[in-house]
Amino acid sequence: MSELFAILKCLTLKRVLNIIRVYSSYAFSVVTGKPVLWGEPISISIEPTSICNLRCPECPTGAGTLLRPQGTMKFDFFREIINRISPKTFYLQLFFQGEPFVNKEIFKMIEYAKSKKMLVSVSTNGTLFKGENVARLLDTPPDKLIYSVDGPDEESYRKYRIGGDFRDVVDGLDNIVKEKKEKNSALPYIELQMIVMRQNEELINEFIEFGRKMGVNKVTLKTMQIYNQKDAENLLPVNIAYSRYKRAGENYIMKERLKNRCFALWRTAVITWDGNLSACCFDKDAEFSPGNIKNQNISALLRNEVLQNLRKQIFIDRAKINICSNCTEGLRVNIKEIKIV
């Protein structure tokens, strides 16, 4: 199933009108320099949990640098959110920080969102697909499963995916692909992802071949994001073509200049496990949160002074906003995408 066809199946008149409102309000805002928001998010990210079972060094969760409380979203709260947003929002990303499948109610979440005709994408480190989890995933599969491995072999994998077992990850992926074939199911569309780093940049061809052998739908090679300048020397690839950064004196900065605009603040939103509305996927600690959706209207929160001031500042000088310093909105992130099946 093509992604375009999957999107078309999810569209309703309300959702189409909302898309038009979002795009037109963004265009008006860019032209006038005065942010207005006429629609609701086209897509939304909901965090099933901020807890992860791995300790990847450049992930705020894995590195232990996430400042906000950790926890897991309850299904009843999730259902309430979906009931409120699904009339106009059609694309759901069930991930933010943490490993989504740590939340044992994740399968119910996928099923409920699908019952509302939402397009559902889940990103996973692939470590928890043992026993009945594979069958449960395929009972009501998400539209897309992003399977992050970061290496075609044990040696390259364990250098970054600290705490993971390469054999378990491969066996889990193999079982998902086999279950798909047995059920003759097109879903989930499996995207095998590798973040290109110093320890795996020479293994790109091997990783692509690994994806072919496993029978995934697509292999994606992605540039690395760094939070800690001290780790940059050890983690960023030597080949500058594989990096989103360039050296500037003692530090590394983004290669491409940030434009003073950002569609993300119009088209999407992020909700943390405990209900805080976060500005975007780069606002890891919900620093720019206008409030919590448990006791406030989502539409009102999106138009709150906190987010409106952020939108204004982006039009003036986006580079001065700390969460934007690492942002790739509007920039090239993926090095290569190879469709296999």
CSV table of C-alpha atoms in Angstrom, one decimal:
chain,number,residue,atom,x,y,z
A,1,MET,CA,0.0,0.0,0.0
A,2,SER,CA,1.5,3.4,-1.0
A,3,GLU,CA,1.7,6.1,1.6
A,4,LEU,CA,-0.4,8.4,-0.6
A,5,PHE,CA,-3.2,5.7,-0.8
A,6,ALA,CA,-3.0,5.2,3.0
A,7,ILE,CA,-3.4,8.9,3.5
A,8,LEU,CA,-6.4,9.2,1.1
A,9,LYS,CA,-8.2,6.4,3.0
A,10,CYS,CA,-8.0,8.5,6.2
A,11,LEU,CA,-9.2,11.8,4.7
A,12,THR,CA,-12.7,13.1,5.6
A,13,LEU,CA,-14.3,16.4,4.6
A,14,LYS,CA,-13.5,17.9,8.1
A,15,ARG,CA,-9.8,16.7,7.8
A,16,VAL,CA,-9.4,18.1,4.3
A,17,LEU,CA,-10.9,21.5,5.3
A,18,ASN,CA,-8.5,21.5,8.3
A,19,ILE,CA,-5.5,20.8,6.1
A,20,ILE,CA,-6.5,23.7,3.9
A,21,ARG,CA,-6.8,26.0,6.9
A,22,VAL,CA,-3.4,25.0,8.3
A,23,TYR,CA,-1.6,25.5,5.0
A,24,SER,CA,-3.4,28.8,4.2
A,25,SER,CA,-2.8,30.2,7.7
A,26,TYR,CA,0.9,29.3,7.5
A,27,ALA,CA,1.2,31.0,4.1
A,28,PHE,CA,-0.5,34.1,5.4
A,29,SER,CA,1.8,34.1,8.5
A,30,VAL,CA,4.9,33.8,6.4
A,31,VAL,CA,3.9,36.6,4.0
A,32,THR,CA,2.8,39.0,6.8
A,33,GLY,CA,5.2,38.0,9.5
A,34,LYS,CA,2.3,37.9,11.9
A,35,PRO,CA,1.5,34.3,13.1
A,36,VAL,CA,-2.1,33.2,12.9
A,37,LEU,CA,-3.5,29.7,13.3
A,38,TRP,CA,-6.7,28.8,11.6
A,39,GLY,CA,-6.7,25.1,11.9
A,40,GLU,CA,-5.8,22.2,14.2
A,41,PRO,CA,-2.7,19.9,13.9
A,42,ILE,CA,-2.7,17.8,10.8
A,43,SER,CA,-0.5,15.3,12.6
A,44,ILE,CA,0.2,14.8,16.3
A,45,SER,CA,2.8,12.9,18.3
A,46,ILE,CA,1.7,11.3,21.5
A,47,GLU,CA,4.2,9.8,23.9
A,48,PRO,CA,3.1,6.4,25.2
A,49,THR,CA,6.0,6.5,27.7
A,50,SER,CA,9.2,8.5,28.4
A,51,ILE,CA,10.9,5.4,29.7
A,52,CYS,CA,13.4,3.4,27.6
A,53,ASN,CA,15.1,0.1,28.2
A,54,LEU,CA,18.3,1.2,26.4
A,55,ARG,CA,21.0,3.8,27.2
A,56,CYS,CA,21.9,5.4,23.9
A,57,PRO,CA,24.4,8.2,24.6
A,58,GLU,CA,22.9,11.0,22.5
A,59,CYS,CA,19.3,10.4,23.4
A,60,PRO,CA,18.0,12.6,26.3
A,61,THR,CA,16.2,9.6,27.8
A,62,GLY,CA,19.1,7.1,27.4
A,63,ALA,CA,21.7,9.6,28.6
A,64,GLY,CA,19.5,10.6,31.6
A,65,THR,CA,19.4,14.3,30.7
A,66,LEU,CA,15.7,14.5,30.3
A,67,LEU,CA,14.6,17.0,33.0
A,68,ARG,CA,10.8,16.4,33.1
A,69,PRO,CA,9.3,13.5,35.1
A,70,GLN,CA,9.3,10.0,33.6
A,71,GLY,CA,6.2,7.9,33.3
A,72,THR,CA,3.7,6.0,31.1
A,73,MET,CA,0.4,7.2,29.6
A,74,LYS,CA,-2.7,5.3,30.6
A,75,PHE,CA,-5.0,4.0,27.9
A,76,ASP,CA,-8.1,5.8,29.2
A,77,PHE,CA,-6.3,9.1,29.0
A,78,PHE,CA,-5.0,8.3,25.5
A,79,ARG,CA,-8.6,7.4,24.3
A,80,GLU,CA,-9.8,10.8,25.6
A,81,ILE,CA,-7.1,12.6,23.6
A,82,ILE,CA,-7.9,10.7,20.4
A,83,ASN,CA,-11.6,11.4,20.8
A,84,ARG,CA,-10.8,15.1,21.0
A,85,ILE,CA,-8.3,15.3,18.1
A,86,SER,CA,-9.4,12.7,15.6
A,87,PRO,CA,-12.2,14.6,13.9
A,88,LYS,CA,-9.6,16.9,12.3
A,89,THR,CA,-6.2,15.3,12.9
A,90,PHE,CA,-5.5,12.2,10.8
A,91,TYR,CA,-1.8,11.3,11.3
A,92,LEU,CA,-0.7,9.9,14.7
A,93,GLN,CA,3.0,9.3,15.6
A,94,LEU,CA,3.0,7.1,18.7
A,95,PHE,CA,6.4,8.0,19.9
A,96,PHE,CA,8.4,11.0,21.3
A,97,GLN,CA,10.9,10.1,24.0
A,98,GLY,CA,11.2,6.6,25.4
A,99,GLU,CA,10.5,3.2,23.8
A,100,PRO,CA,6.8,2.9,23.0
A,101,PHE,CA,6.5,-0.8,23.5
A,102,VAL,CA,7.6,-0.4,27.1
A,103,ASN,CA,3.9,0.7,27.6
A,104,LYS,CA,2.0,-2.6,27.7
A,105,GLU,CA,-1.2,-0.8,26.5
A,106,ILE,CA,0.5,0.3,23.2
A,107,PHE,CA,-1.4,-2.4,21.2
A,108,LYS,CA,-4.7,-1.1,22.5
A,109,MET,CA,-3.6,2.5,21.6
A,110,ILE,CA,-2.8,1.5,18.0
A,111,GLU,CA,-6.1,-0.4,17.7
A,112,TYR,CA,-8.2,2.5,19.0
A,113,ALA,CA,-6.5,5.1,16.8
A,114,LYS,CA,-7.0,2.9,13.8
A,115,SER,CA,-10.7,2.6,14.7
A,116,LYS,CA,-10.9,6.3,14.3
A,117,LYS,CA,-9.4,6.0,10.8
A,118,MET,CA,-6.1,7.6,11.8
A,119,LEU,CA,-2.8,6.9,10.0
A,120,VAL,CA,-0.6,5.4,12.7
A,121,SER,CA,3.2,5.3,12.8
A,122,VAL,CA,5.3,3.8,15.6
A,123,SER,CA,9.1,4.0,16.1
A,124,THR,CA,10.8,1.3,18.1
A,125,ASN,CA,14.3,0.0,19.0
A,126,GLY,CA,13.0,-3.5,18.3
A,127,THR,CA,14.1,-5.1,21.6
A,128,LEU,CA,10.7,-6.1,22.9
A,129,PHE,CA,9.3,-8.3,20.1
A,130,LYS,CA,9.3,-11.6,21.9
A,131,GLY,CA,6.6,-14.1,22.5
A,132,GLU,CA,3.0,-12.8,22.0
A,133,ASN,CA,4.1,-9.2,21.1
A,134,VAL,CA,4.6,-10.1,17.5
A,135,ALA,CA,1.1,-11.6,17.1
A,136,ARG,CA,-0.4,-8.7,19.0
A,137,LEU,CA,1.3,-6.2,16.7
A,138,LEU,CA,-0.1,-8.0,13.6
A,139,ASP,CA,-3.6,-8.3,15.0
A,140,THR,CA,-4.2,-4.6,14.5
A,141,PRO,CA,-0.9,-3.3,12.9
A,142,PRO,CA,0.1,0.3,12.6
A,143,ASP,CA,0.5,1.7,9.1
A,144,LYS,CA,4.2,2.2,9.6
A,145,LEU,CA,6.8,0.6,11.9
A,146,ILE,CA,10.1,2.5,12.1
A,147,TYR,CA,12.7,-0.1,13.2
A,148,SER,CA,15.9,1.5,14.4
A,149,VAL,CA,18.9,-0.8,14.5
A,150,ASP,CA,21.9,1.4,13.7
A,151,GLY,CA,24.2,-1.4,12.5
A,152,PRO,CA,24.2,-4.6,10.4
A,153,ASP,CA,26.1,-6.6,12.9
A,154,GLU,CA,26.6,-7.1,16.7
A,155,GLU,CA,29.8,-5.0,16.8
A,156,SER,CA,28.4,-1.9,15.2
A,157,TYR,CA,25.1,-2.2,17.0
A,158,ARG,CA,26.4,-2.4,20.6
A,159,LYS,CA,28.6,0.6,20.3
A,160,TYR,CA,25.5,2.9,20.4
A,161,ARG,CA,22.5,0.8,21.4
A,162,ILE,CA,23.8,0.3,24.9
A,163,GLY,CA,21.8,-2.4,26.8
A,164,GLY,CA,20.4,-4.0,23.6
A,165,ASP,CA,20.9,-7.4,22.2
A,166,PHE,CA,21.5,-7.5,18.4
A,167,ARG,CA,20.3,-11.1,18.1
A,168,ASP,CA,17.0,-10.3,19.9
A,169,VAL,CA,16.4,-7.3,17.6
A,170,VAL,CA,17.1,-9.3,14.4
A,171,ASP,CA,14.9,-12.2,15.6
A,172,GLY,CA,12.1,-9.8,16.4
A,173,LEU,CA,12.2,-8.2,13.0
A,174,ASP,CA,12.4,-11.6,11.3
A,175,ASN,CA,9.3,-12.8,13.2
A,176,ILE,CA,7.4,-9.6,12.3
A,177,VAL,CA,8.2,-10.1,8.6
A,178,LYS,CA,7.3,-13.8,8.7
A,179,GLU,CA,4.0,-13.0,10.5
A,180,LYS,CA,3.1,-10.4,7.9
A,181,LYS,CA,3.6,-13.0,5.1
A,182,GLU,CA,1.6,-15.6,6.9
A,183,LYS,CA,-1.3,-13.2,7.3
A,184,ASN,CA,-0.8,-11.9,3.8
A,185,SER,CA,-0.8,-8.4,5.3
A,186,ALA,CA,0.7,-5.2,3.7
A,187,LEU,CA,0.9,-3.7,7.2
A,188,PRO,CA,2.9,-2.6,9.0
A,189,TYR,CA,5.1,-0.9,6.3
A,190,ILE,CA,8.5,-1.6,7.8
A,191,GLU,CA,11.2,1.1,7.6
A,192,LEU,CA,14.6,-0.1,8.8
A,193,GLN,CA,16.6,2.8,10.0
A,194,MET,CA,20.3,3.4,10.6
A,195,ILE,CA,21.7,6.6,12.1
A,196,VAL,CA,25.0,7.1,10.3
A,197,MET,CA,27.8,7.5,12.9
A,198,ARG,CA,31.6,7.2,13.0
A,199,GLN,CA,31.3,3.5,14.0
A,200,ASN,CA,29.0,2.5,11.1
A,201,GLU,CA,29.6,4.9,8.2
A,202,GLU,CA,31.7,2.3,6.4
A,203,LEU,CA,28.9,-0.2,6.7
A,204,ILE,CA,26.2,1.5,4.7
A,205,ASN,CA,26.2,-1.0,1.8
A,206,GLU,CA,26.2,-3.9,4.3
A,207,PHE,CA,23.2,-2.3,6.1
A,208,ILE,CA,21.2,-1.9,2.9
A,209,GLU,CA,21.9,-5.5,2.1
A,210,PHE,CA,20.9,-6.5,5.6
A,211,GLY,CA,17.6,-4.8,5.0
A,212,ARG,CA,17.1,-6.6,1.7
A,213,LYS,CA,17.8,-9.9,3.4
A,214,MET,CA,15.4,-9.2,6.2
A,215,GLY,CA,12.6,-8.3,3.8
A,216,VAL,CA,11.7,-4.9,5.0
A,217,ASN,CA,9.9,-2.3,2.8
A,218,LYS,CA,12.4,0.5,3.0
A,219,VAL,CA,15.9,1.2,4.4
A,220,THR,CA,16.6,4.8,5.6
A,221,LEU,CA,20.0,6.2,6.4
A,222,LYS,CA,19.7,9.2,8.7
A,223,THR,CA,22.1,11.9,9.9
A,224,MET,CA,22.9,11.9,13.6
A,225,GLN,CA,21.7,14.5,16.1
A,226,ILE,CA,24.1,15.5,18.9
A,227,TYR,CA,23.3,17.1,22.2
A,228,ASN,CA,26.7,16.9,23.8
A,229,GLN,CA,29.6,18.6,22.1
A,230,LYS,CA,32.1,16.4,24.0
A,231,ASP,CA,30.7,13.3,22.2
A,232,ALA,CA,30.8,14.8,18.7
A,233,GLU,CA,34.3,13.8,17.9
A,234,ASN,CA,33.6,10.2,18.7
A,235,LEU,CA,30.2,9.9,17.2
A,236,LEU,CA,29.9,12.1,14.1
A,237,PRO,CA,31.0,10.5,10.8
A,238,VAL,CA,34.3,11.4,9.2
A,239,ASN,CA,32.6,11.9,5.9
A,240,ILE,CA,31.0,15.3,6.0
A,241,ALA,CA,28.4,14.3,3.5
A,242,TYR,CA,26.9,12.0,6.1
A,243,SER,CA,26.7,14.7,8.8
A,244,ARG,CA,24.2,17.5,9.5
A,245,TYR,CA,27.0,19.5,11.2
A,246,LYS,CA,30.2,21.3,10.4
A,247,ARG,CA,33.1,22.3,12.6
A,248,ALA,CA,33.1,25.9,13.8
A,249,GLY,CA,36.1,26.5,16.1
A,250,GLU,CA,35.8,24.2,19.1
A,251,ASN,CA,32.2,23.3,18.4
A,252,TYR,CA,30.0,21.8,15.8
A,253,ILE,CA,27.1,23.7,14.2
A,254,MET,CA,24.4,22.9,11.6
A,255,LYS,CA,25.8,22.9,8.1
A,256,GLU,CA,22.7,24.5,6.7
A,257,ARG,CA,21.5,27.9,7.8
A,258,LEU,CA,18.1,28.0,9.6
A,259,LYS,CA,15.4,29.9,7.8
A,260,ASN,CA,13.3,32.2,9.9
A,261,ARG,CA,10.2,30.1,9.5
A,262,CYS,CA,9.0,26.7,10.7
A,263,PHE,CA,5.9,24.9,9.4
A,264,ALA,CA,6.0,22.4,12.4
A,265,LEU,CA,4.4,24.9,14.7
A,266,TRP,CA,1.4,25.0,12.4
A,267,ARG,CA,1.0,21.4,11.1
A,268,THR,CA,1.8,19.3,14.2
A,269,ALA,CA,1.9,19.2,18.0
A,270,VAL,CA,3.4,16.9,20.7
A,271,ILE,CA,1.7,15.6,23.8
A,272,THR,CA,3.8,14.1,26.6
A,273,TRP,CA,2.8,11.0,28.6
A,274,ASP,CA,1.4,13.1,31.3
A,275,GLY,CA,-0.6,15.5,29.1
A,276,ASN,CA,1.7,18.5,28.6
A,277,LEU,CA,1.4,20.1,25.2
A,278,SER,CA,5.0,20.5,23.9
A,279,ALA,CA,5.9,23.0,21.2
A,280,CYS,CA,7.4,20.4,18.8
A,281,CYS,CA,9.5,17.2,18.7
A,282,PHE,CA,12.7,19.2,19.5
A,283,ASP,CA,11.1,20.6,22.7
A,284,LYS,CA,12.2,17.5,24.6
A,285,ASP,CA,11.6,18.9,28.1
A,286,ALA,CA,8.4,20.7,27.2
A,287,GLU,CA,10.2,23.9,27.9
A,288,PHE,CA,7.7,25.8,25.7
A,289,SER,CA,4.6,24.1,26.9
A,290,PRO,CA,1.6,26.4,27.2
A,291,GLY,CA,-0.1,23.9,29.6
A,292,ASN,CA,-1.7,20.5,30.1
A,293,ILE,CA,-4.5,19.2,28.1
A,294,LYS,CA,-6.1,17.4,31.0
A,295,ASN,CA,-7.8,20.6,32.1
A,296,GLN,CA,-7.5,22.9,29.1
A,297,ASN,CA,-8.8,23.0,25.6
A,298,ILE,CA,-6.2,21.8,23.0
A,299,SER,CA,-7.2,24.5,20.5
A,300,ALA,CA,-6.8,27.2,23.1
A,301,LEU,CA,-3.4,25.9,24.2
A,302,LEU,CA,-2.2,25.9,20.6
A,303,ARG,CA,-3.1,29.6,20.4
A,304,ASN,CA,-1.7,30.4,23.9
A,305,GLU,CA,0.7,33.3,24.3
A,306,VAL,CA,3.6,31.0,24.9
A,307,LEU,CA,3.4,29.4,21.5
A,308,GLN,CA,2.4,32.6,19.7
A,309,ASN,CA,5.5,34.3,21.1
A,310,LEU,CA,7.6,31.4,19.9
A,311,ARG,CA,6.1,31.7,16.4
A,312,LYS,CA,6.8,35.4,16.4
A,313,GLN,CA,10.4,34.9,17.5
A,314,ILE,CA,10.9,32.2,14.8
A,315,PHE,CA,10.0,34.8,12.1
A,316,ILE,CA,12.6,37.3,13.6
A,317,ASP,CA,15.6,35.1,14.5
A,318,ARG,CA,15.0,31.3,14.7
A,319,ALA,CA,18.7,30.6,15.4
A,320,LYS,CA,18.5,32.3,18.8
A,321,ILE,CA,15.9,29.9,20.1
A,322,ASN,CA,17.7,27.0,22.0
A,323,ILE,CA,15.4,24.2,20.9
A,324,CYS,CA,15.8,25.3,17.2
A,325,SER,CA,19.6,25.1,17.3
A,326,ASN,CA,19.4,21.3,16.5
A,327,CYS,CA,16.2,21.5,14.5
A,328,THR,CA,16.0,20.0,11.0
A,329,GLU,CA,12.5,21.3,10.0
A,330,GLY,CA,12.9,22.3,6.4
A,331,LEU,CA,16.4,20.8,6.2
A,332,ARG,CA,17.7,17.6,4.7
A,333,VAL,CA,17.9,14.8,7.3
A,334,ASN,CA,17.9,11.6,5.4
A,335,ILE,CA,21.1,10.7,3.6
A,336,LYS,CA,19.4,8.0,1.5
A,337,GLU,CA,16.1,6.1,1.3
A,338,ILE,CA,16.0,2.8,-0.5
A,339,LYS,CA,12.7,1.2,-1.3
A,340,ILE,CA,13.0,-2.6,-1.2
A,341,VAL,CA,9.5,-4.1,-1.2
